[in-house]
Amino acid sequence: MRKLRSLRSLPLDRLLPAQHVISAPNGHPSSYIRAYSVAPDNYAPVKNARTLQQSLWQLTLGLGAAAATIVVCGVPQPSQCEQQASSGQTKKSEGASRPIFSEEEIAEHATKDTGVWVTYKDGVYDVTNWVDQHPGGGARIMLAAGGAIDPFWAMYAQHQTAEVHKILEAYRIGDLEGGADTSKQVADPYVNEPKRHRALIVRNPKPFNAETPKDALGSGPTTPNELFYVRNHLPVPHVEPGAYSLRIEGEGLRHVELSLHDLKTKFKRHSVAAALQCSGNRRHDMIEVKKIQGLDWDIGAIGSAEWSGVKLRDVLRYAGFDEDNGDGVAHVQFEGLDSDTSGTCYGSSIPIDKAMGSHGDVLLAFSMNGRTLSADHGFPLRVVVPGVTGARSVKWLSRIITSKQESQAHWQQHDYKGFSPGVSMESVTEEDWRGAPALQETPVTSAICEPANGAHLEEGTQEVPVRGYAYSGGGRNIIRVDVSADSGQTWHVATIDNPGQLPFRAWDWTRWHLDLPLPSGHSGPLELCCRAVDSSYNTQPDTVAPIWNMRGIVNNAWHRVKVDVASEA
């Protein structure tokens, strides 16, 4: 047989359709075989299932032109499934063409060496080849290796789509003996979720994710608590404030546990006006360029509030941390009380310099706009890291750890990182993930909140009121916002509504407005757009395509809104 090439190096059209289990032609001693096969150089794609079946068997038996079968784990040997099938050990489901596997057999396939098998309802799936392509990271799939994924799909309800089910079904190798066990049905982990305001624009119900409606964006100095965008990764935990305790531990300090009462009475209270923005804000524009696996955020995954609490640096000093003699500590890790069915909690981290800096203003907040935090926003305590992407402002805070290392949580290591437009979920490697820095400060951005996209203007309209927001990470102030009524050919400078933020401590968003002149005598469609400039003279790119990335984060291209001016009757 011809020497095998790497599966990854082969063009996709050289891989046969991924039908994992097919029947053998009559008379062949084997009953089933998975069809991970590579065609020879002169292979022509087959047109129907019967021809495909015969072609695969020819390839497998070496009857075709030096073809080779490749099992999921990449070893040119039959898998245990195939060996069992060949020896007659594998049962068949009655009246069907798929083998039947017991829970014990499935449990033996829990590593990449043995192959990674999972069950979903009554199906058995060999997902070894999908582990490294999983958008949530391979470690997530490995939690279910050798067992059921049902509990995890109940937790991450974004899997409950026809598209995801179709992807999974391509990896089916058989049926679960006895069928789905109804006694093991998973209780809905979201059954006790808090009530939400009906005006929120829901992007995902479980876990709950919703953005602020445009009419409420930037309409005042702060975003109303009930309309502040919600970004949850897991079910909202129920926390009894009287039993709550915050653990502080790690390198260079002593282990300390503080109650909510301790935090409110032992430390000076501080307030910070700061905007928080989801890393995926404005992802919708990137999705229009090329498909992205992620929530379809528009411009409302951002909000401003006055946060009150105690400074993180004061709490770390109370625990004995000395920033001048930090024993090599480089990061402060945070863990939340929100967790999945395996007990894995949400986690993230920030650099020690941000945590301990006198102007870093990192808070352990228990109040939002003068009110106790709501359940969706982290009651009873959350981190607020001004000037940094919202993913680092961990809610329902349970643990703080000083460390030489970043958090190893999925959301620090395998999410919220940017890549070249040429990198895809199919091509990204573990080395790529580890090599890319975790997002912290975000780039300058802006958006038009009014008029709405698709707005109709009366005939003869000469100018239109335009308002919006601008924001830059790292405390960089917004020094100018330019707005255009003709797709960027000419520009007008907007009025800034809240000037005077401290240099490099400009944690809040900047609200702006202007009456924008329209091209004289124009009727028909127009494209309005805006761009902001920050105090380091960073500005926004004009188009999305050059900054597209597979996770759809930090889209900061010019924001564009289409309006239509009525023509004369």
Coordinates of C-alpha atoms in Angstrom, one line a residue:
M1 CA 0.0 0.0 0.0
R2 CA 1.1 3.5 -0.7
K3 CA 2.6 5.4 2.3
L4 CA -0.1 7.3 4.1
R5 CA -0.1 11.1 4.1
S6 CA -1.3 13.2 7.0
L7 CA -5.1 13.5 7.0
R8 CA -4.8 17.2 7.8
S9 CA -2.7 17.8 4.6
L10 CA -5.3 16.4 2.3
P11 CA -7.8 18.6 0.4
L12 CA -11.3 18.2 1.6
D13 CA -12.6 17.0 -1.7
R14 CA -10.2 14.0 -1.4
L15 CA -12.0 12.8 1.8
L16 CA -14.9 10.5 1.2
P17 CA -18.2 11.5 2.7
A18 CA -18.2 10.9 6.4
Q19 CA -20.6 8.0 6.7
H20 CA -19.0 6.2 9.6
V21 CA -20.7 2.8 9.4
I22 CA -21.8 1.2 6.2
S23 CA -22.9 -2.4 5.4
A24 CA -20.5 -4.7 3.6
P25 CA -21.3 -6.1 0.2
N26 CA -23.0 -9.5 0.4
G27 CA -20.7 -12.3 1.1
H28 CA -17.9 -10.3 2.7
P29 CA -16.9 -11.7 6.1
S30 CA -17.0 -8.3 7.8
S31 CA -20.3 -6.8 8.7
Y32 CA -19.4 -3.1 9.3
I33 CA -16.6 -0.7 8.9
R34 CA -16.2 3.0 9.5
A35 CA -15.5 5.0 6.3
Y36 CA -12.6 7.3 7.1
S37 CA -10.8 6.7 3.8
V38 CA -8.5 8.6 1.6
A39 CA -8.9 8.3 -2.1
P40 CA -6.0 7.7 -4.5
D41 CA -4.8 10.4 -6.8
N42 CA -7.1 9.3 -9.7
Y43 CA -10.2 9.0 -7.5
A44 CA -13.5 10.5 -8.8
P45 CA -16.2 11.4 -6.3
V46 CA -19.0 8.8 -6.3
K47 CA -22.6 9.8 -7.0
N48 CA -24.7 7.5 -4.9
A49 CA -24.7 5.5 -1.7
R50 CA -24.4 2.1 -3.4
T51 CA -21.4 3.2 -5.5
L52 CA -19.9 4.8 -2.4
Q53 CA -20.3 1.6 -0.4
Q54 CA -18.6 -0.5 -3.1
S55 CA -15.8 2.1 -3.5
L56 CA -15.1 2.2 0.2
W57 CA -14.8 -1.5 0.4
Q58 CA -12.5 -1.6 -2.6
L59 CA -10.4 1.1 -1.0
T60 CA -10.3 -0.8 2.3
L61 CA -9.4 -4.1 0.7
G62 CA -6.7 -2.6 -1.4
L63 CA -8.6 -3.5 -4.6
G64 CA -8.6 0.1 -5.8
A65 CA -5.5 2.0 -6.7
A66 CA -3.4 1.9 -3.5
A67 CA -6.1 3.4 -1.3
A68 CA -5.9 3.3 2.5
T69 CA -8.4 3.3 5.4
I70 CA -7.6 5.7 8.2
V71 CA -9.3 5.3 11.6
V72 CA -10.4 8.4 13.5
C73 CA -7.4 8.5 15.8
G74 CA -5.1 8.5 12.8
V75 CA -3.6 5.1 13.2
P76 CA -3.7 2.9 10.0
Q77 CA -5.2 -0.1 11.9
P78 CA -8.8 -1.2 12.4
S79 CA -10.5 0.4 15.5
Q80 CA -11.9 -1.8 18.3
C81 CA -15.3 -1.2 16.8
E82 CA -14.1 -2.6 13.4
Q83 CA -12.3 -5.5 15.1
Q84 CA -15.4 -6.4 17.0
A85 CA -17.5 -6.2 13.9
S86 CA -15.1 -8.4 12.0
S87 CA -15.1 -11.0 14.7
G88 CA -18.9 -11.0 15.1
Q89 CA -18.7 -9.6 18.7
T90 CA -20.8 -6.5 17.9
K91 CA -24.5 -6.9 18.2
K92 CA -26.9 -5.4 15.6
S93 CA -29.9 -3.3 16.4
E94 CA -33.0 -5.2 15.4
G95 CA -34.2 -4.2 12.0
A96 CA -31.4 -1.7 11.5
S97 CA -27.9 -1.6 10.1
R98 CA -26.0 -0.2 13.0
P99 CA -24.1 -2.1 15.7
I100 CA -25.3 -2.0 19.4
F101 CA -22.8 -1.1 22.1
S102 CA -23.1 -1.5 25.9
E103 CA -22.3 1.3 28.4
E104 CA -19.3 -0.8 29.4
E105 CA -17.9 -0.9 25.9
I106 CA -18.5 2.8 25.5
A107 CA -16.7 3.6 28.8
E108 CA -13.6 1.9 27.4
H109 CA -13.3 4.7 24.9
A110 CA -12.4 7.7 27.0
T111 CA -9.0 8.8 25.6
K112 CA -7.6 9.7 22.3
D113 CA -5.5 6.5 22.4
T114 CA -8.6 4.3 22.6
G115 CA -10.8 6.7 20.6
V116 CA -13.3 9.1 22.2
W117 CA -16.8 7.8 22.2
V118 CA -19.9 9.5 23.6
T119 CA -23.6 8.8 23.8
Y120 CA -26.5 11.1 23.1
K121 CA -30.0 9.8 23.8
D122 CA -29.9 6.3 22.1
G123 CA -26.9 7.0 19.8
V124 CA -23.2 6.1 20.1
Y125 CA -20.7 8.5 18.5
D126 CA -17.0 8.3 17.8
V127 CA -16.0 12.0 18.1
T128 CA -12.2 11.5 18.2
N129 CA -11.7 13.5 15.1
W130 CA -13.9 16.3 16.3
V131 CA -12.3 16.9 19.7
D132 CA -9.7 19.4 18.6
Q133 CA -12.2 21.2 16.3
H134 CA -14.8 21.7 19.0
P135 CA -15.5 25.5 19.3
G136 CA -15.7 25.2 23.1
G137 CA -12.3 23.4 23.3
G138 CA -11.4 19.8 23.3
A139 CA -11.2 19.7 27.1
R140 CA -15.0 20.2 27.2
I141 CA -15.7 17.1 25.1
M142 CA -13.2 15.0 27.1
L143 CA -15.4 15.6 30.2
A144 CA -18.0 13.4 28.6
A145 CA -15.6 10.9 27.0
G146 CA -16.8 7.4 27.5
G147 CA -20.2 8.5 28.6
A148 CA -23.2 10.7 27.9
I149 CA -23.1 14.2 26.6
D150 CA -26.7 14.8 27.5
P151 CA -26.0 16.6 30.8
F152 CA -23.6 19.0 29.0
W153 CA -26.0 19.7 26.2
A154 CA -28.6 20.5 28.8
M155 CA -26.1 23.0 30.2
Y156 CA -25.0 24.5 26.9
A157 CA -28.4 24.7 25.2
Q158 CA -26.8 26.3 22.1
H159 CA -26.2 22.7 21.0
Q160 CA -30.0 22.2 20.5
T161 CA -30.1 23.1 16.9
A162 CA -30.6 21.1 13.7
E163 CA -27.2 22.2 12.5
V164 CA -25.4 20.8 15.6
H165 CA -27.4 17.6 15.6
K166 CA -26.4 17.1 11.9
I167 CA -22.7 17.5 12.8
L168 CA -23.1 15.0 15.6
E169 CA -25.0 12.5 13.5
A170 CA -22.1 12.3 11.0
Y171 CA -20.0 10.7 13.8
R172 CA -22.6 8.0 14.7
I173 CA -21.2 4.5 14.9
G174 CA -24.1 2.6 16.5
D175 CA -26.9 2.5 19.0
L176 CA -26.9 2.3 22.8
E177 CA -27.9 -1.1 24.2
G178 CA -31.4 -0.8 25.7
G179 CA -31.9 2.6 24.1
A180 CA -32.0 5.9 25.9
D181 CA -32.4 5.5 29.7
T182 CA -35.3 7.7 30.6
S183 CA -34.5 7.3 34.3
K184 CA -31.3 9.2 33.7
Q185 CA -33.0 12.2 32.0
V186 CA -31.3 15.4 32.9
A187 CA -33.1 18.0 35.0
D188 CA -33.1 21.5 33.4
P189 CA -30.2 23.4 35.1
Y190 CA -31.9 26.7 34.1
V191 CA -35.2 26.0 35.9
N192 CA -34.5 28.6 38.6
E193 CA -33.2 31.5 36.4
P194 CA -34.2 35.0 37.5
K195 CA -36.9 37.1 35.8
R196 CA -35.7 39.4 33.1
H197 CA -37.0 42.6 31.5
R198 CA -39.0 41.9 28.4
A199 CA -37.3 44.7 26.4
L200 CA -33.9 42.9 26.5
I201 CA -33.0 41.5 23.1
V202 CA -32.4 37.8 23.8
R203 CA -29.5 36.3 21.8
N204 CA -29.5 32.9 23.6
P205 CA -31.9 31.7 26.3
K206 CA -29.8 29.0 28.0
P207 CA -27.4 30.2 29.2
F208 CA -29.1 33.6 29.1
N209 CA -27.5 36.2 26.9
A210 CA -29.2 39.4 25.9
E211 CA -28.4 42.9 24.8
T212 CA -29.7 46.4 25.5
P213 CA -32.2 47.7 23.0
K214 CA -30.8 50.5 20.8
D215 CA -33.3 53.1 22.1
A216 CA -31.8 52.7 25.6
L217 CA -28.2 52.7 24.5
G218 CA -26.3 55.8 25.4
S219 CA -29.5 57.7 26.1
G220 CA -28.3 58.7 29.6
P221 CA -25.1 58.6 31.6
T222 CA -25.7 55.1 32.8
T223 CA -27.6 52.0 31.5
P224 CA -30.6 51.1 33.6
N225 CA -29.8 47.9 35.6
E226 CA -32.8 46.0 34.2
L227 CA -31.7 46.8 30.6
F228 CA -27.9 46.3 31.1
Y229 CA -26.7 43.6 28.7
V230 CA -26.4 40.1 30.2
R231 CA -23.6 37.8 29.4
N232 CA -23.9 34.4 31.2
H233 CA -21.8 31.4 30.4
L234 CA -23.5 29.0 32.8
P235 CA -26.7 28.9 34.9
V236 CA -27.1 31.7 37.4
P237 CA -26.2 30.4 40.9
H238 CA -28.4 31.0 43.9
V239 CA -26.3 32.5 46.7
E240 CA -27.4 33.1 50.3
P241 CA -25.7 36.3 51.3
G242 CA -25.4 35.3 55.0
A243 CA -23.5 32.1 54.0
Y244 CA -21.4 33.8 51.4
S245 CA -17.6 33.7 51.8
L246 CA -14.8 35.0 49.5
R247 CA -11.5 33.0 49.6
I248 CA -8.2 34.8 48.9
E249 CA -5.2 32.6 48.5
G250 CA -2.1 32.0 46.4
E251 CA 1.5 33.0 46.3
G252 CA 2.9 35.8 48.3
L253 CA 0.0 36.1 50.8
R254 CA -1.8 34.2 53.5
H255 CA -5.1 32.4 53.1
V256 CA -8.0 34.6 54.0
E257 CA -11.8 34.2 54.0
L258 CA -14.1 37.2 54.1
S259 CA -17.8 37.4 54.5
L260 CA -19.9 40.0 52.7
H261 CA -20.2 41.9 56.0
D262 CA -16.4 41.8 56.3
L263 CA -16.0 43.4 52.9
K264 CA -18.5 46.1 53.6
T265 CA -17.0 47.0 57.1
K266 CA -13.3 46.4 57.0
F267 CA -12.4 48.3 53.8
K268 CA -13.0 51.7 52.4
R269 CA -15.8 51.9 49.9
H270 CA -15.1 53.3 46.4
S271 CA -17.2 54.0 43.4
V272 CA -16.2 53.9 39.7
A273 CA -18.2 54.9 36.6
A274 CA -17.2 52.3 34.1
A275 CA -18.5 50.7 30.9
L276 CA -18.3 47.0 30.4
Q277 CA -18.3 45.5 27.0
C278 CA -18.6 41.9 25.8
S279 CA -15.7 40.8 23.6
G280 CA -18.2 39.9 20.9
N281 CA -20.0 43.2 20.8
R282 CA -20.8 44.0 17.1
R283 CA -20.1 40.4 16.0
H284 CA -23.1 40.6 13.7
D285 CA -21.1 42.6 11.2
M286 CA -18.4 39.9 11.2
I287 CA -21.0 37.2 10.7
E288 CA -22.2 39.0 7.6
V289 CA -18.7 38.7 6.2
K290 CA -18.3 35.0 7.0
K291 CA -20.0 32.5 9.2
I292 CA -18.9 32.5 12.9
Q293 CA -19.8 30.1 15.7
G294 CA -20.9 32.6 18.4
L295 CA -23.7 34.7 19.7
D296 CA -25.1 37.1 17.1
W297 CA -24.4 40.3 19.1
D298 CA -25.4 43.6 17.5
I299 CA -24.2 46.9 19.1
G300 CA -25.9 46.4 22.5
A301 CA -23.5 44.1 24.3
I302 CA -22.1 47.2 26.2
G303 CA -23.3 49.3 29.1
S304 CA -22.3 51.8 31.6
A305 CA -22.9 51.8 35.4
E306 CA -21.6 53.3 38.6
W307 CA -20.1 50.4 40.4
S308 CA -19.5 50.5 44.2
G309 CA -17.5 48.2 46.4
V310 CA -13.9 47.8 47.7
K311 CA -10.6 48.0 45.8
L312 CA -9.0 44.7 44.9
R313 CA -5.6 46.0 45.8
D314 CA -6.8 46.8 49.4
V315 CA -8.1 43.3 49.8
L316 CA -4.9 41.7 48.5
R317 CA -2.8 43.9 50.8
Y318 CA -5.0 42.9 53.7
A319 CA -4.1 39.3 52.9
G320 CA -0.4 40.2 53.1
F321 CA 0.4 40.7 49.5
D322 CA 3.3 43.1 48.9
E323 CA 3.5 44.4 45.3
D324 CA 7.2 45.4 45.8
N325 CA 8.1 41.9 46.9
G326 CA 5.6 39.7 45.0
D327 CA 7.6 36.6 44.7
G328 CA 7.2 36.5 40.9
V329 CA 3.4 36.8 41.0
A330 CA 2.3 38.0 37.6
H331 CA -1.5 37.3 37.6
V332 CA -4.6 37.5 39.7
Q333 CA -7.0 34.7 38.9
F334 CA -10.8 34.8 39.7
E335 CA -13.3 32.0 40.0
G336 CA -17.1 32.3 40.0
L337 CA -19.8 30.3 41.7
D338 CA -21.4 29.5 38.4
S339 CA -20.4 26.0 37.3
D340 CA -21.4 23.2 34.9
T341 CA -22.5 19.6 35.7
S342 CA -18.9 18.5 36.2
G343 CA -18.3 21.3 38.8
T344 CA -16.1 23.3 36.4
C345 CA -16.6 27.0 37.3
Y346 CA -16.2 30.1 35.2
G347 CA -12.7 31.5 35.6
S348 CA -10.4 34.3 34.3
S349 CA -7.5 36.4 35.2
I350 CA -5.8 39.8 34.8
P351 CA -2.2 41.0 35.1
I352 CA -1.0 41.8 38.6
D353 CA 0.0 45.3 37.5
K354 CA -3.6 46.1 36.7
A355 CA -4.8 44.5 39.9
M356 CA -2.4 46.4 42.2
G357 CA -1.9 49.6 40.2
S358 CA -2.9 52.8 42.1
H359 CA -4.9 53.9 39.0
G360 CA -6.1 50.5 38.0
D361 CA -9.4 51.0 39.9
V362 CA -10.3 47.3 40.0
L363 CA -13.3 46.8 42.3
L364 CA -14.9 44.0 44.1
A365 CA -18.4 45.4 43.6
F366 CA -21.6 44.7 45.5
S367 CA -23.6 47.7 44.1
M368 CA -24.6 48.8 40.6
N369 CA -26.0 52.3 40.1
G370 CA -26.7 52.6 43.8
R371 CA -28.6 49.3 44.1
T372 CA -27.6 45.9 45.2
L373 CA -26.3 43.7 42.4
S374 CA -29.0 41.7 40.7
A375 CA -28.6 37.9 40.2
D376 CA -27.8 38.3 36.5
H377 CA -25.1 40.8 37.3
G378 CA -23.2 38.8 40.0
F379 CA -25.0 39.1 43.3
P380 CA -23.6 39.2 45.9
L381 CA -20.1 40.1 44.6
R382 CA -18.4 40.5 41.3
V383 CA -15.1 41.8 39.9
V384 CA -15.2 45.0 37.8
V385 CA -12.1 45.5 35.8
P386 CA -12.4 48.9 34.1
G387 CA -10.8 49.3 30.7
V388 CA -10.6 45.5 30.1
T389 CA -13.0 43.2 28.2
G390 CA -16.0 42.2 30.1
A391 CA -15.0 38.5 30.2
R392 CA -12.4 39.3 33.0
S393 CA -15.0 40.9 35.3
V394 CA -16.0 37.6 36.9
K395 CA -19.5 37.5 38.5
W396 CA -20.6 35.6 41.6
L397 CA -17.0 35.8 42.8
S398 CA -15.9 33.0 45.1
R399 CA -12.1 32.8 44.9
I400 CA -9.2 35.1 44.2
I401 CA -5.7 33.5 43.6
T402 CA -2.4 35.2 43.1
S403 CA -0.2 33.2 40.8
K404 CA 2.8 33.2 38.5
Q405 CA 0.4 31.9 35.8
E406 CA -2.7 33.0 34.0
S407 CA -5.9 31.3 34.8
Q408 CA -6.0 27.9 33.1
A409 CA -9.8 28.2 32.6
H410 CA -11.2 27.6 29.2
W411 CA -12.3 31.2 28.9
Q412 CA -8.8 32.4 29.4
Q413 CA -7.0 29.8 27.3
H414 CA -9.4 28.7 24.6
D415 CA -11.7 31.7 24.1
Y416 CA -11.5 35.5 23.8
K417 CA -8.4 35.4 21.7
G418 CA -8.0 36.9 18.2
F419 CA -6.5 35.3 15.2
S420 CA -5.7 36.1 11.6
P421 CA -8.6 36.0 9.1
G422 CA -6.9 32.9 7.6
V423 CA -7.3 30.9 10.8
S424 CA -10.5 28.8 11.1
M425 CA -12.0 26.6 13.8
E426 CA -11.0 23.7 11.6
S427 CA -7.3 24.7 11.2
V428 CA -6.5 26.3 14.6
T429 CA -4.2 24.2 16.7
E430 CA -3.5 23.9 20.4
E431 CA -0.2 25.7 19.7
D432 CA -2.1 28.6 18.1
W433 CA -4.4 28.8 21.2
R434 CA -1.5 28.8 23.6
G435 CA 0.5 31.3 21.6
A436 CA -2.2 33.9 21.3
P437 CA -2.5 36.4 24.2
A438 CA -5.7 36.5 26.1
L439 CA -7.7 39.6 25.3
Q440 CA -7.5 42.3 28.0
E441 CA -7.7 45.9 26.9
T442 CA -10.0 46.4 23.9
P443 CA -9.5 48.6 20.8
V444 CA -11.3 51.9 20.2
T445 CA -14.9 51.5 18.8
S446 CA -18.1 53.5 18.3
A447 CA -21.6 52.9 17.1
I448 CA -24.7 54.8 15.9
C449 CA -27.7 54.2 18.2
E450 CA -30.1 56.6 16.4
P451 CA -31.4 56.6 13.7
A452 CA -32.0 52.9 13.4
N453 CA -30.8 50.9 10.5
G454 CA -33.4 51.0 7.8
A455 CA -35.0 54.2 9.0
H456 CA -37.1 56.1 6.5
L457 CA -36.7 59.9 6.4
E458 CA -39.2 62.3 5.0
E459 CA -38.9 63.9 1.6
G460 CA -36.7 67.0 1.7
T461 CA -34.9 66.1 4.9
Q462 CA -31.8 68.2 5.1
E463 CA -30.3 66.9 8.3
V464 CA -30.9 64.1 10.7
P465 CA -30.2 63.8 14.4
V466 CA -27.6 61.2 15.1
R467 CA -26.4 59.9 18.5
G468 CA -24.3 57.1 19.7
Y469 CA -21.5 55.9 21.9
A470 CA -17.7 55.5 21.7
Y471 CA -15.3 53.6 23.9
S472 CA -11.6 52.6 24.1
G473 CA -10.0 50.2 26.5
G474 CA -7.1 50.8 28.8
G475 CA -8.6 54.1 30.1
R476 CA -7.9 55.9 26.8
N477 CA -10.2 58.9 26.4
I478 CA -12.2 59.5 23.3
I479 CA -11.0 62.8 21.8
R480 CA -13.1 62.9 18.6
V481 CA -16.0 61.2 16.9
D482 CA -16.5 61.7 13.1
V483 CA -19.8 61.0 11.4
S484 CA -20.5 60.8 7.7
A485 CA -23.7 60.8 5.6
D486 CA -22.1 59.6 2.4
S487 CA -20.3 56.3 3.3
G488 CA -17.2 58.2 4.5
Q489 CA -16.5 60.6 1.6
T490 CA -17.1 63.6 3.8
W491 CA -17.1 63.9 7.6
H492 CA -18.6 66.0 10.4
V493 CA -17.4 66.2 14.0
A494 CA -19.9 65.2 16.7
T495 CA -20.4 66.9 20.0
I496 CA -19.2 64.9 23.0
D497 CA -21.8 64.8 25.8
N498 CA -19.6 63.7 28.7
P499 CA -16.1 65.2 28.3
G500 CA -13.6 65.6 31.2
Q501 CA -12.8 61.9 32.1
L502 CA -9.3 61.6 33.7
P503 CA -6.4 60.9 31.3
F504 CA -5.8 57.1 31.1
R505 CA -8.6 56.6 33.6
A506 CA -11.4 57.2 31.2
W507 CA -13.3 54.0 32.1
D508 CA -16.7 55.1 31.0
W509 CA -18.1 55.2 27.5
T510 CA -18.3 58.5 25.6
R511 CA -21.8 59.6 24.5
W512 CA -22.0 61.9 21.4
H513 CA -24.5 63.5 19.1
L514 CA -24.9 65.9 16.2
D515 CA -27.4 67.1 13.6
L516 CA -25.9 65.5 10.5
P517 CA -26.3 67.4 7.2
L518 CA -27.4 65.2 4.4
P519 CA -26.2 65.6 0.8
S520 CA -28.1 68.5 -0.8
G521 CA -31.2 67.4 -2.7
H522 CA -30.6 63.7 -2.1
S523 CA -33.4 61.2 -2.2
G524 CA -33.1 57.4 -1.9
P525 CA -30.7 55.3 0.2
L526 CA -27.8 56.7 2.2
E527 CA -25.2 55.1 4.4
L528 CA -24.3 56.8 7.6
C529 CA -21.1 55.8 9.4
C530 CA -19.1 56.8 12.4
R531 CA -15.5 56.4 13.6
A532 CA -13.8 57.4 16.9
V533 CA -10.3 58.5 17.8
D534 CA -8.8 57.9 21.2
S535 CA -6.2 59.8 23.2
S536 CA -3.4 57.7 21.8
Y537 CA -4.7 58.6 18.3
N538 CA -5.9 55.1 17.6
T539 CA -8.8 55.0 15.2
Q540 CA -11.1 52.5 13.6
P541 CA -10.5 50.5 10.4
D542 CA -13.0 51.3 7.6
T543 CA -14.2 47.7 6.9
V544 CA -14.7 44.5 8.7
A545 CA -13.2 41.9 6.4
P546 CA -9.5 42.6 7.2
I547 CA -10.2 42.2 11.0
W548 CA -12.5 39.2 10.7
N549 CA -11.5 36.4 13.1
M550 CA -13.0 33.0 13.8
R551 CA -14.4 33.9 17.2
G552 CA -15.8 37.2 16.0
I553 CA -14.3 39.3 18.8
V554 CA -13.3 43.0 19.0
N555 CA -15.0 44.2 15.8
N556 CA -14.2 47.9 15.7
A557 CA -14.7 48.7 12.1
W558 CA -16.6 51.9 11.2
H559 CA -20.3 51.3 12.2
R560 CA -22.6 51.8 9.3
V561 CA -26.4 52.4 9.3
K562 CA -28.5 52.6 6.2
V563 CA -31.4 55.1 5.9
D564 CA -33.7 56.0 3.1
V565 CA -34.8 59.5 2.1
A566 CA -38.3 59.6 0.5
S567 CA -38.3 60.8 -3.1
E568 CA -40.9 63.2 -4.6
A569 CA -44.2 61.5 -5.4

